[in-house]
Amino acid sequence: MARVNARYDFMSDNTAPAAPEAMQAVLDANRGFVPSYGDDPVTARAGDLVRGWLDVDADVRFVASGTAANALCLAALCRPFESVLAHAHAHLTVDETGAPGFFGHGLGIVALPGASGRLDGQALAEALARPQNGHVQSPAALSLTNATEYGAVYSAEAIGALIAPAKAKGYGVHLDGARLANAAAAGFDLKAIKGLGVDLLVVGGTKAGMPPSEAVVIFDRAIARRFDARLKQAGQLPSKGRFYAAPFIGMLQDGALLRHAAHANAMAKKLAALTPFPARHPVEANGLFVEMDEPTLKRLHDSGWFAYRFLDGTVRFMCSWATTAESVEALGEALKSIA
Amino acid sequence: MARVNARYDFMSDNTAPAAPEAMQAVLDANRGFVPSYGDDPVTARAGDLVRGWLDVDADVRFVASGTAANALCLAALCRPFESVLAHAHAHLTVDETGAPGFFGHGLGIVALPGASGRLDGQALAEALARPQNGHVQSPAALSLTNATEYGAVYSAEAIGALIAPAKAKGYGVHLDGARLANAAAAGFDLKAIKGLGVDLLVVGGTKAGMPPSEAVVIFDRAIARRFDARLKQAGQLPSKGRFYAAPFIGMLQDGALLRHAAHANAMAKKLAALTPFPARHPVEANGLFVEMDEPTLKRLHDSGWFAYRFLDGTVRFMCSWATTAESVEALGEALKSIA
Amino acid sequence: MARVNARYDFMSDNTAPAAPEAMQAVLDANRGFVPSYGDDPVTARAGDLVRGWLDVDADVRFVASGTAANALCLAALCRPFESVLAHAHAHLTVDETGAPGFFGHGLGIVALPGASGRLDGQALAEALARPQNGHVQSPAALSLTNATEYGAVYSAEAIGALIAPAKAKGYGVHLDGARLANAAAAGFDLKAIKGLGVDLLVVGGTKAGMPPSEAVVIFDRAIARRFDARLKQAGQLPSKGRFYAAPFIGMLQDGALLRHAAHANAMAKKLAALTPFPARHPVEANGLFVEMDEPTLKRLHDSGWFAYRFLDGTVRFMCSWATTAESVEALGEALKSIA
Amino acid sequence: MARVNARYDFMSDNTAPAAPEAMQAVLDANRGFVPSYGDDPVTARAGDLVRGWLDVDADVRFVASGTAANALCLAALCRPFESVLAHAHAHLTVDETGAPGFFGHGLGIVALPGASGRLDGQALAEALARPQNGHVQSPAALSLTNATEYGAVYSAEAIGALIAPAKAKGYGVHLDGARLANAAAAGFDLKAIKGLGVDLLVVGGTKAGMPPSEAVVIFDRAIARRFDARLKQAGQLPSKGRFYAAPFIGMLQDGALLRHAAHANAMAKKLAALTPFPARHPVEANGLFVEMDEPTLKRLHDSGWFAYRFLDGTVRFMCSWATTAESVEALGEALKSIA
């Protein structure tokens, strides 16, 4: 349970409230009677805005859960006796309680290495070259995350170089964009996605400053067939769809999404400049990962600032649209005092 | 896609916007940084309010999807080679795209009859008495819905009489309360639930006038163990939990939930009094089901009013917190003109 | 538990021992060291014999369980949010403990009517014409059984007439041939199957007089991809594959399979001629289904003869390769004495 | 496909034919009509023999597949959002195409280290001590294998020392006894199992020289409830059950099982004494694992002897009941010639 007076600003980018643009759009959408299950004008407009943002002609759905969205995408690309190639520290590999195997009826994940959450090309090549037989779950899909779990950002070229050999084997491609806005704000070219071979993309709204919402973008029209049934069965076809679509309207119609992401990224850089602890990953998006021993982390917690130790041993500080320069400075002071 | 100028007021109780009390609570909760995944003060307070509303000491979780909530409850009560006894026209039997089988890994549903969506006691007794063997999915749980899909309301005694023989066999009990507020407004005694043997209850927020939210109430403490892992894996442990908890605060703290439900029920009764078509089910909650032939329904649709033909052949009109007396009267006129 | 001196001859066609031709082939195959998992000469030869029997060029696998074979075929044709159109009394609908939903992760079965286990064409047409939406499990496959559960036999033309409209919708087709040999012995043209649009066929060995073995015939090469992984994951890729392949050699190499099936069919006809109880289904394969009230059935059981009351209320007597004319006559006498 | 004149004697212990005692018992059982699905005297007697062999009062089932048997046991012990603690190189971890996740609806495996396939106690303790939360699949069961995948044998004390801390946490215990006979022949005390806290044991028949058959021993009576339905749904309740029970009669009634296992173990020791390649694991059961570089392995294959390189890089030679001293000597010569 949350402690009194403790500060959760940097604990994650999902501890922040929703941004005013997103909330206003929800309030605007909350008028009159509209058809349910996404067959409403709010959802239609939000879909258009997502398509415009990415410059694509693709189906778009708005769902409540990024975990479910990722898992359903993998289930659409892999059969239970197949596997997904993904980073060993990807959110879906380690932080979703086995959701891919649940939604995918036992599908496997082949965990691959790579610095700062970016998949290592050589390791991917080796995984793709592995002999296949009936006794192992051979790969059927590649999953990438941009920005990565460790605050690094792939360029479109880097993603393309990873996707190409997977596509050459006929495999599907999923892109987890829980922090796609942060990647875009850091220079990732959103409009390049359509040429990269991505079949299914999840655009994160929640961590980007929306009330809970994620957009699933379906590039492959064959996968889109009966996708609503897939979502409904899995509890991801909201009856009051406008509540998940509206935040995307508020954040996309005037550029708030990228503007807020750029702010979050800038706050992470500012914090990196203030901390006396060495950064262990490039600060390209909205996270800072530092080296810190356990007694020091305890002192930080005791001083009221929450932060998690991550899977690679670093301590993580996440910034969001709501992070203020003042709180960065206050945390910077706290870090100096415990160093 | 929604048509211009068409009216969706009575298409379902999920076509309405969210009530102001719920939205205000969301806005109030949208302040500052709080821990994610339900470990926040908003979620704590909402849980207390639900417990108080039901006068129970039970675990409460807030989730995005009623379909998922129901299915996860059934999965908690039944193993894949077992089945749930439920009404043949229950939402989870016919309207959730097989979600119970998906979340429950193939668990079966034994569809039972009963007038106006209320389970027939004799049919239940026969199902419970059926010989069991390894070749069929024997029952492990009973699922009831109050108010029913056909706008009828069980009394606590009626529910108790159905639950008792299931409990005597050691089976679990799930109560789908998607319209529990309507049932309560119609006289169902909420505080009797705790004595009835219900293991898992889903309290509907969405159809009751909230933005998407449902409360799962876990009466059985053994089931509560690792329930967060169950929810997370299934995409139903929201990171920004306050958005699903806050609406319950807004609707419960001053009685809005029951007040709105009573209004919806009253609107259904008013409509029943105005329509020239014979009602085929008791109008106890917020729905009216009438006999209407296909050409007449088409004329209704052509006049701009949407309504569904239901599984039993009746045409359904649903009222909600947002239904106005004026729209009821306007629909009444339209019905007279096409009769 | 089996009673002393009770007679199980007609209880099912799986109460019989295995035929000598099948057992001899197992003994013949049980020599020397061979590669496991089906990569052995016994399996290769058995596959050739099955292909020759059906006059097809298709992949063949030998598995232990007909229940698993059927369920895996359905899982190959349907996704979890889709359904299979099948007879309401088909084995996979009512007698496999929900195996299709287990192997198919919640896939649904749309149960259709039809006299004597043959699917009614009009009911199928209506099911195919039903409007599709995201709230129901729309069909993706048709499953037929020949001979049917009630001892009737489809002609190739009759099967073709049912398959054509399903194929026209792009759906897959599964044929449960647990008693295919009996159908063939009754005149069904095996070599017509290849032209009918069947994607997956299960040829029953067990009920036809083999030790446990079923052959899965994969007509659609796209489905064949990674089928061994599908089987292995599901526990149906036997390490000592020759034990499941050899029986098919023994039964196919000199025509024993059809010869035995013809005998079983003849025994059913003989029994039909002797029984004083009216037959309720055509006696075309190896089963006889008669009208018999409960006290009479009890007298039959008390006299030592076991028989099941079936789902449609009739009492079933199954014949097999091992049924003797003497036992048919003895049962005939018993039936007369209790009539 | 198998090559002409190649030798598969040491490729695995499932390349051997079935032992004469097992085959004779099948022939003996193949008489008359008996009830199906395990309700027959053959199955009853085989169950008694297994109970006697282990000196336990437990339910016993005979199934076709060890993969399915293991996976169903894990599914009985773990829910989908939980995990099994198992050796990183256990058969179920790496060699069953993800069967545990398929039968267990996404349940996870926590892969632990340990020399020669024996679980490291310290690693287990650390896994048991790991903090639990809703974002990871926390353990609910421990799975051990005896003899291990690398031919090592646990003593009863060693197993007990691993089970105790898992039981202290309330977790279930599965013992994979695919080579339990080899372990017993090496000194493992079978009659100690009943005191160790094992909930579910799979006794391997196939690798021990039977035609395909595995015995599932259910020590926990609560788990035994509706176990036949669990098996049937999963395709592991054979209709002609006697074919899976009889081999256990043949192998247990006069001690053939242990006698053959002792022979296999002795052959492995004999081979170890002959090979010029260093053994990398203790030769306690029926396998020999040696260090051999890739060109040398290729020379071995070219000389007609098949052997697999295993997950830890060693090359594996498996002996069975059918391995002859002559073939061991011939292989020993071949190994010397390529060294």
PDB file of N, CA and C in Angstrom, chain A residues 225-272:
ATOM      1  N   ARG A 225      -9.047 -10.198 -40.153  1.00  0.00           N
ATOM      2  CA  ARG A 225     -10.308 -10.925 -40.282  1.00  0.00           C
ATOM      3  C   ARG A 225     -10.746 -11.484 -38.921  1.00  0.00           C
ATOM      4  N   ARG A 226     -11.974 -11.169 -38.561  1.00  0.00           N
ATOM      5  CA  ARG A 226     -12.550 -11.619 -37.283  1.00  0.00           C
ATOM      6  C   ARG A 226     -11.754 -11.151 -36.063  1.00  0.00           C
ATOM      7  N   PHE A 227     -11.042 -10.064 -36.218  1.00  0.00           N
ATOM      8  CA  PHE A 227     -10.247  -9.584 -35.085  1.00  0.00           C
ATOM      9  C   PHE A 227     -11.142  -9.122 -33.938  1.00  0.00           C
ATOM     10  N   ASP A 228     -12.314  -8.592 -34.266  1.00  0.00           N
ATOM     11  CA  ASP A 228     -13.229  -8.187 -33.192  1.00  0.00           C
ATOM     12  C   ASP A 228     -13.657  -9.387 -32.347  1.00  0.00           C
ATOM     13  N   ALA A 229     -13.856 -10.520 -32.994  1.00  0.00           N
ATOM     14  CA  ALA A 229     -14.200 -11.728 -32.233  1.00  0.00           C
ATOM     15  C   ALA A 229     -13.028 -12.129 -31.339  1.00  0.00           C
ATOM     16  N   ARG A 230     -11.829 -12.030 -31.879  1.00  0.00           N
ATOM     17  CA  ARG A 230     -10.641 -12.328 -31.074  1.00  0.00           C
ATOM     18  C   ARG A 230     -10.598 -11.421 -29.840  1.00  0.00           C
ATOM     19  N   LEU A 231     -10.857 -10.135 -30.068  1.00  0.00           N
ATOM     20  CA  LEU A 231     -10.817  -9.187 -28.955  1.00  0.00           C
ATOM     21  C   LEU A 231     -11.952  -9.448 -27.958  1.00  0.00           C
ATOM     22  N   LYS A 232     -13.144  -9.669 -28.474  1.00  0.00           N
ATOM     23  CA  LYS A 232     -14.288  -9.857 -27.582  1.00  0.00           C
ATOM     24  C   LYS A 232     -14.075 -11.068 -26.687  1.00  0.00           C
ATOM     25  N   GLN A 233     -13.660 -12.169 -27.299  1.00  0.00           N
ATOM     26  CA  GLN A 233     -13.451 -13.390 -26.515  1.00  0.00           C
ATOM     27  C   GLN A 233     -12.412 -13.173 -25.416  1.00  0.00           C
ATOM     28  N   ALA A 234     -11.458 -12.316 -25.698  1.00  0.00           N
ATOM     29  CA  ALA A 234     -10.363 -12.086 -24.750  1.00  0.00           C
ATOM     30  C   ALA A 234     -10.631 -10.921 -23.817  1.00  0.00           C
ATOM     31  N   GLY A 235     -11.858 -10.383 -23.839  1.00  0.00           N
ATOM     32  CA  GLY A 235     -12.176  -9.289 -22.928  1.00  0.00           C
ATOM     33  C   GLY A 235     -11.556  -7.966 -23.330  1.00  0.00           C
ATOM     34  N   GLN A 236     -11.286  -7.787 -24.615  1.00  0.00           N
ATOM     35  CA  GLN A 236     -10.634  -6.561 -25.067  1.00  0.00           C
ATOM     36  C   GLN A 236     -11.413  -5.847 -26.175  1.00  0.00           C
ATOM     37  N   LEU A 237     -12.719  -6.091 -26.213  1.00  0.00           N
ATOM     38  CA  LEU A 237     -13.563  -5.308 -27.122  1.00  0.00           C
ATOM     39  C   LEU A 237     -14.512  -4.500 -26.243  1.00  0.00           C
ATOM     40  N   PRO A 238     -14.097  -3.297 -25.845  1.00  0.00           N
ATOM     41  CA  PRO A 238     -14.886  -2.558 -24.847  1.00  0.00           C
ATOM     42  C   PRO A 238     -16.263  -2.189 -25.394  1.00  0.00           C
ATOM     43  N   SER A 239     -17.286  -2.353 -24.553  1.00  0.00           N
ATOM     44  CA  SER A 239     -18.624  -1.967 -24.998  1.00  0.00           C
ATOM     45  C   SER A 239     -18.702  -0.448 -25.167  1.00  0.00           C
ATOM     46  N   LYS A 240     -18.174   0.283 -24.206  1.00  0.00           N
ATOM     47  CA  LYS A 240     -18.154   1.741 -24.348  1.00  0.00           C
ATOM     48  C   LYS A 240     -16.824   2.151 -24.968  1.00  0.00           C
ATOM     49  N   GLY A 241     -16.683   1.827 -26.243  1.00  0.00           N
ATOM     50  CA  GLY A 241     -15.402   1.993 -26.922  1.00  0.00           C
ATOM     51  C   GLY A 241     -14.886   3.413 -26.924  1.00  0.00           C
ATOM     52  N   ARG A 242     -15.789   4.371 -26.877  1.00  0.00           N
ATOM     53  CA  ARG A 242     -15.326   5.757 -26.976  1.00  0.00           C
ATOM     54  C   ARG A 242     -14.382   6.155 -25.858  1.00  0.00           C
ATOM     55  N   PHE A 243     -14.492   5.464 -24.710  1.00  0.00           N
ATOM     56  CA  PHE A 243     -13.609   5.826 -23.605  1.00  0.00           C
ATOM     57  C   PHE A 243     -12.154   5.451 -23.871  1.00  0.00           C
ATOM     58  N   TYR A 244     -11.945   4.493 -24.732  1.00  0.00           N
ATOM     59  CA  TYR A 244     -10.567   4.119 -25.079  1.00  0.00           C
ATOM     60  C   TYR A 244     -10.088   4.839 -26.339  1.00  0.00           C
ATOM     61  N   ALA A 245     -11.027   5.276 -27.160  1.00  0.00           N
ATOM     62  CA  ALA A 245     -10.640   5.985 -28.386  1.00  0.00           C
ATOM     63  C   ALA A 245     -10.388   7.460 -28.118  1.00  0.00           C
ATOM     64  N   ALA A 246     -11.231   8.052 -27.285  1.00  0.00           N
ATOM     65  CA  ALA A 246     -11.161   9.497 -27.078  1.00  0.00           C
ATOM     66  C   ALA A 246      -9.773   9.981 -26.650  1.00  0.00           C
ATOM     67  N   PRO A 247      -9.088   9.281 -25.732  1.00  0.00           N
ATOM     68  CA  PRO A 247      -7.777   9.790 -25.323  1.00  0.00           C
ATOM     69  C   PRO A 247      -6.813   9.950 -26.500  1.00  0.00           C
ATOM     70  N   PHE A 248      -6.923   9.052 -27.463  1.00  0.00           N
ATOM     71  CA  PHE A 248      -6.046   9.193 -28.633  1.00  0.00           C
ATOM     72  C   PHE A 248      -6.410  10.433 -29.449  1.00  0.00           C
ATOM     73  N   ILE A 249      -7.683  10.774 -29.484  1.00  0.00           N
ATOM     74  CA  ILE A 249      -8.065  12.009 -30.173  1.00  0.00           C
ATOM     75  C   ILE A 249      -7.415  13.197 -29.477  1.00  0.00           C
ATOM     76  N   GLY A 250      -7.581  13.230 -28.161  1.00  0.00           N
ATOM     77  CA  GLY A 250      -7.044  14.364 -27.416  1.00  0.00           C
ATOM     78  C   GLY A 250      -5.537  14.498 -27.555  1.00  0.00           C
ATOM     79  N   MET A 251      -4.873  13.382 -27.642  1.00  0.00           N
ATOM     80  CA  MET A 251      -3.410  13.424 -27.672  1.00  0.00           C
ATOM     81  C   MET A 251      -2.847  13.554 -29.080  1.00  0.00           C
ATOM     82  N   LEU A 252      -3.645  13.209 -30.087  1.00  0.00           N
ATOM     83  CA  LEU A 252      -3.106  13.253 -31.451  1.00  0.00           C
ATOM     84  C   LEU A 252      -3.559  14.481 -32.230  1.00  0.00           C
ATOM     85  N   GLN A 253      -4.712  15.043 -31.874  1.00  0.00           N
ATOM     86  CA  GLN A 253      -5.265  16.068 -32.763  1.00  0.00           C
ATOM     87  C   GLN A 253      -4.425  17.336 -32.808  1.00  0.00           C
ATOM     88  N   ASP A 254      -3.667  17.582 -31.779  1.00  0.00           N
ATOM     89  CA  ASP A 254      -2.840  18.802 -31.840  1.00  0.00           C
ATOM     90  C   ASP A 254      -1.393  18.533 -31.440  1.00  0.00           C
ATOM     91  N   GLY A 255      -1.010  17.261 -31.523  1.00  0.00           N
ATOM     92  CA  GLY A 255       0.405  16.980 -31.291  1.00  0.00           C
ATOM     93  C   GLY A 255       0.808  16.805 -29.845  1.00  0.00           C
ATOM     94  N   ALA A 256      -0.174  16.696 -28.941  1.00  0.00           N
ATOM     95  CA  ALA A 256       0.175  16.589 -27.523  1.00  0.00           C
ATOM     96  C   ALA A 256       0.977  15.329 -27.226  1.00  0.00           C
ATOM     97  N   LEU A 257       0.703  14.279 -27.942  1.00  0.00           N
ATOM     98  CA  LEU A 257       1.371  13.004 -27.648  1.00  0.00           C
ATOM     99  C   LEU A 257       2.885  13.141 -27.773  1.00  0.00           C
ATOM    100  N   LEU A 258       3.324  13.673 -28.910  1.00  0.00           N
ATOM    101  CA  LEU A 258       4.769  13.827 -29.110  1.00  0.00           C
ATOM    102  C   LEU A 258       5.345  14.921 -28.212  1.00  0.00           C
ATOM    103  N   ARG A 259       4.571  15.944 -28.000  1.00  0.00           N
ATOM    104  CA  ARG A 259       5.045  17.045 -27.159  1.00  0.00           C
ATOM    105  C   ARG A 259       5.293  16.541 -25.731  1.00  0.00           C
ATOM    106  N   HIS A 260       4.349  15.790 -25.214  1.00  0.00           N
ATOM    107  CA  HIS A 260       4.521  15.255 -23.865  1.00  0.00           C
ATOM    108  C   HIS A 260       5.670  14.246 -23.803  1.00  0.00           C
ATOM    109  N   ALA A 261       5.785  13.444 -24.843  1.00  0.00           N
ATOM    110  CA  ALA A 261       6.869  12.451 -24.865  1.00  0.00           C
ATOM    111  C   ALA A 261       8.226  13.145 -24.888  1.00  0.00           C
ATOM    112  N   ALA A 262       8.316  14.214 -25.671  1.00  0.00           N
ATOM    113  CA  ALA A 262       9.579  14.962 -25.728  1.00  0.00           C
ATOM    114  C   ALA A 262       9.904  15.534 -24.351  1.00  0.00           C
ATOM    115  N   HIS A 263       8.876  16.007 -23.652  1.00  0.00           N
ATOM    116  CA  HIS A 263       9.103  16.521 -22.304  1.00  0.00           C
ATOM    117  C   HIS A 263       9.617  15.405 -21.378  1.00  0.00           C
ATOM    118  N   ALA A 264       8.984  14.268 -21.439  1.00  0.00           N
ATOM    119  CA  ALA A 264       9.409  13.151 -20.584  1.00  0.00           C
ATOM    120  C   ALA A 264      10.855  12.777 -20.883  1.00  0.00           C
ATOM    121  N   ASN A 265      11.180  12.692 -22.158  1.00  0.00           N
ATOM    122  CA  ASN A 265      12.563  12.376 -22.542  1.00  0.00           C
ATOM    123  C   ASN A 265      13.532  13.431 -22.000  1.00  0.00           C
ATOM    124  N   ALA A 266      13.137  14.688 -22.109  1.00  0.00           N
ATOM    125  CA  ALA A 266      14.023  15.773 -21.647  1.00  0.00           C
ATOM    126  C   ALA A 266      14.221  15.685 -20.133  1.00  0.00           C
ATOM    127  N   MET A 267      13.172  15.323 -19.428  1.00  0.00           N
ATOM    128  CA  MET A 267      13.305  15.205 -17.973  1.00  0.00           C
ATOM    129  C   MET A 267      14.283  14.076 -17.609  1.00  0.00           C
ATOM    130  N   ALA A 268      14.248  12.991 -18.365  1.00  0.00           N
ATOM    131  CA  ALA A 268      15.188  11.892 -18.094  1.00  0.00           C
ATOM    132  C   ALA A 268      16.621  12.360 -18.324  1.00  0.00           C
ATOM    133  N   LYS A 269      16.814  13.107 -19.375  1.00  0.00           N
ATOM    134  CA  LYS A 269      18.168  13.632 -19.653  1.00  0.00           C
ATOM    135  C   LYS A 269      18.600  14.587 -18.545  1.00  0.00           C
ATOM    136  N   LYS A 270      17.677  15.413 -18.117  1.00  0.00           N
ATOM    137  CA  LYS A 270      18.000  16.373 -17.041  1.00  0.00           C
ATOM    138  C   LYS A 270      18.398  15.620 -15.764  1.00  0.00           C
ATOM    139  N   LEU A 271      17.644  14.566 -15.464  1.00  0.00           N
ATOM    140  CA  LEU A 271      17.956  13.785 -14.274  1.00  0.00           C
ATOM    141  C   LEU A 271      19.316  13.109 -14.412  1.00  0.00           C
ATOM    142  N   ALA A 272      19.597  12.628 -15.607  1.00  0.00           N
ATOM    143  CA  ALA A 272      20.894  11.983 -15.848  1.00  0.00           C
ATOM    144  C   ALA A 272      22.032  12.947 -15.584  1.00  0.00           C
TER     145      ALA A 272
END
